[in-house]
């Protein structure tokens, strides 16, 4: 098509990404100067951005990946963990599985019209929560029933729930289910017990929590 001021243009749809040479000719005038052109039909470059390159979590916690692809319409990101027993990505969230360090590789393989992006890495450190245990001292008398009470707290926002093993003065080991940090085991003081004894409590730890232990004294009069 030709406009009124002598400018002309042509419309063409290119089927492939490539560099094309465009040649023009004008029939009718010998003194028309035509400049040919090169057209580069290229795929759109993409880029992955991260909110944080390092993330620290407690085991069993989760957080969004904070990864984004620009342009956003280019396609989906792929997340690959170097150690899924430590951390993995599910539905756009980093899930802390167990204690350790894992590298999450964020990649985009490209799609129609879009180039692959340079891989990015999120280093995830998963820690277990520190626990603190206290067992109260007791003064009592022969033949009485007593409760050895333990209190377990942790360095996170969750109430502590787990199993604590109490070793009684007679050597008996009693597992106690601790709920909301509280647990106790009853014991009847034998008639032949006089003097000072000890009670030990131990939490073996689990995927989320580190182990802890405590000791208390019992005085039998």
XYZ file of C-alpha atoms in Angstrom:
221
model
C 0.000 0.000 0.000
C 1.127 3.552 -0.692
C 0.154 6.580 1.341
C -0.330 10.051 -0.053
C 3.151 11.268 0.910
C 4.965 8.478 -0.907
C 5.437 6.229 2.091
C 4.613 2.611 1.428
C 4.401 -0.520 3.499
C 3.674 -4.201 3.229
C 2.175 -6.629 5.745
C 3.548 -10.149 6.068
C 3.172 -12.891 8.693
C 6.383 -14.796 9.443
C 6.068 -18.484 10.290
C 9.462 -19.019 11.940
C 11.946 -17.228 14.175
C 14.839 -16.203 11.959
C 16.612 -13.291 10.288
C 14.961 -12.289 7.030
C 16.205 -10.109 4.161
C 13.448 -7.888 2.801
C 13.911 -6.701 -0.771
C 11.718 -4.058 -2.402
C 11.352 -3.047 -6.024
C 9.442 -0.305 -7.752
C 8.277 -0.685 -11.297
C 7.678 2.425 -13.343
C 10.426 4.884 -12.407
C 14.134 4.433 -12.986
C 15.327 7.024 -10.485
C 13.605 5.597 -7.371
C 16.131 4.607 -4.687
C 15.091 1.534 -2.699
C 16.855 0.494 0.499
C 16.468 -3.155 1.453
C 16.120 -4.162 5.093
C 16.906 -7.003 7.507
C 14.169 -8.121 9.858
C 15.007 -10.244 12.887
C 12.009 -12.207 14.152
C 13.295 -13.307 17.567
C 11.857 -15.098 20.604
C 11.185 -12.976 23.691
C 13.903 -13.221 26.381
C 12.788 -14.287 29.870
C 14.140 -13.742 33.360
C 13.615 -15.384 36.762
C 13.557 -13.139 39.820
C 13.780 -14.270 43.461
C 12.604 -12.525 46.612
C 15.258 -14.386 48.623
C 18.207 -16.496 47.520
C 18.540 -18.015 51.014
C 15.706 -19.311 53.198
C 15.786 -20.714 56.747
C 12.919 -22.846 58.026
C 12.061 -25.165 60.872
C 11.244 -28.722 59.851
C 7.577 -29.145 58.827
C 7.157 -25.418 58.104
C 6.625 -23.929 54.653
C 6.965 -20.639 52.784
C 6.264 -19.350 49.291
C 9.118 -19.673 46.806
C 9.129 -15.946 46.018
C 10.139 -16.821 42.442
C 8.614 -15.049 39.447
C 9.070 -15.223 35.688
C 9.070 -12.156 33.475
C 7.200 -11.791 31.229
C 4.626 -13.484 33.447
C 2.722 -14.889 30.453
C 5.718 -16.864 29.254
C 4.893 -20.111 31.085
C 5.462 -22.106 34.236
C 8.563 -22.373 36.394
C 10.111 -25.718 37.321
C 11.551 -26.359 40.814
C 14.099 -29.122 41.417
C 15.468 -29.941 44.872
C 18.976 -31.292 45.394
C 17.674 -33.216 48.429
C 13.943 -33.798 48.836
C 14.488 -35.316 52.276
C 15.446 -31.775 53.365
C 13.209 -29.508 51.259
C 10.931 -29.710 48.245
C 8.474 -27.454 46.411
C 4.767 -28.317 46.312
C 2.115 -26.022 44.808
C 4.437 -23.022 44.838
C 5.586 -23.495 48.446
C 8.915 -24.631 49.845
C 8.187 -27.461 52.293
C 10.808 -28.066 55.002
C 10.997 -31.861 55.326
C 14.005 -32.535 57.551
C 17.175 -31.055 58.992
C 19.902 -30.123 56.508
C 20.624 -27.936 53.471
C 19.072 -28.259 50.017
C 19.411 -26.200 46.854
C 16.199 -25.509 44.941
C 16.952 -24.910 41.259
C 14.400 -22.650 39.585
C 14.255 -23.024 35.814
C 12.191 -22.155 32.762
C 12.712 -24.301 29.679
C 11.120 -21.833 27.284
C 7.836 -21.979 25.376
C 6.482 -20.928 22.033
C 7.791 -17.439 21.416
C 9.851 -17.288 24.617
C 13.478 -18.167 25.253
C 14.642 -20.290 28.219
C 15.641 -18.338 31.315
C 18.918 -18.511 33.197
C 18.515 -20.867 36.162
C 18.361 -19.403 39.660
C 19.029 -21.156 42.986
C 17.338 -20.885 46.388
C 19.456 -22.303 49.223
C 17.173 -23.721 51.921
C 18.490 -24.441 55.422
C 16.179 -26.536 57.580
C 16.742 -26.627 61.331
C 15.126 -28.569 64.136
C 13.543 -26.637 66.989
C 15.376 -26.460 70.319
C 13.397 -27.883 73.254
C 13.709 -27.182 76.984
C 12.573 -29.584 79.700
C 12.008 -29.046 83.422
C 10.972 -31.627 86.030
C 10.037 -30.419 89.498
C 11.740 -31.606 92.700
C 9.565 -33.421 95.239
C 9.698 -33.919 99.011
C 7.353 -36.644 100.234
C 6.832 -39.525 102.661
C 6.942 -43.286 102.524
C 3.834 -44.907 101.047
C 2.405 -41.759 99.463
C 1.430 -41.316 95.816
C 3.339 -38.618 93.938
C 3.281 -37.209 90.419
C 6.509 -36.464 88.609
C 5.485 -33.547 86.402
C 7.476 -32.427 83.394
C 7.188 -29.251 81.384
C 8.551 -29.001 77.839
C 8.807 -25.761 75.905
C 10.282 -25.075 72.473
C 11.767 -22.187 70.529
C 8.829 -21.944 68.134
C 5.232 -20.811 68.262
C 3.713 -24.296 68.456
C 2.625 -25.991 71.689
C 4.907 -28.958 72.252
C 3.428 -32.442 71.823
C 5.531 -35.583 72.044
C 6.584 -38.568 74.114
C 8.865 -38.148 77.129
C 10.402 -41.147 78.888
C 10.522 -40.848 82.682
C 13.017 -43.049 84.539
C 11.698 -43.486 88.069
C 13.836 -44.019 91.193
C 13.247 -47.804 91.003
C 14.605 -47.875 87.428
C 11.229 -48.228 85.726
C 10.983 -46.351 82.415
C 7.528 -44.906 81.725
C 6.689 -43.238 78.373
C 4.392 -40.264 78.868
C 2.432 -38.440 76.172
C 3.114 -34.744 76.647
C 0.302 -32.476 75.448
C 0.728 -28.703 75.190
C 4.046 -29.103 76.963
C 2.609 -30.814 80.067
C 2.986 -34.402 81.194
C 3.221 -36.354 84.441
C 3.726 -39.896 85.702
C 2.361 -41.211 89.043
C 4.486 -43.232 91.473
C 3.807 -44.792 94.867
C 6.765 -44.450 97.215
C 7.748 -47.919 98.487
C 8.053 -48.448 102.243
C 11.749 -49.234 101.979
C 12.621 -45.937 100.265
C 14.195 -43.399 102.619
C 16.500 -40.604 101.595
C 17.295 -38.862 98.320
C 16.623 -40.248 94.849
C 16.555 -38.925 91.314
C 14.057 -38.906 88.478
C 15.217 -38.512 84.881
C 13.140 -37.400 81.908
C 14.280 -37.579 78.295
C 12.792 -36.569 74.961
C 14.491 -38.403 72.088
C 13.658 -35.757 69.501
C 11.871 -36.169 66.182
C 11.812 -34.700 62.698
C 10.884 -31.235 63.981
C 12.331 -31.075 67.508
C 15.792 -31.561 68.968
C 16.163 -33.902 71.965
C 16.272 -32.629 75.532
C 16.452 -34.064 79.022
C 16.133 -33.037 82.651
C 16.624 -34.488 86.127
C 14.859 -33.854 89.391
C 15.344 -34.931 92.969
C 12.910 -36.697 95.298
C 13.435 -36.644 99.028
C 11.608 -39.389 100.937
C 11.171 -38.827 104.657
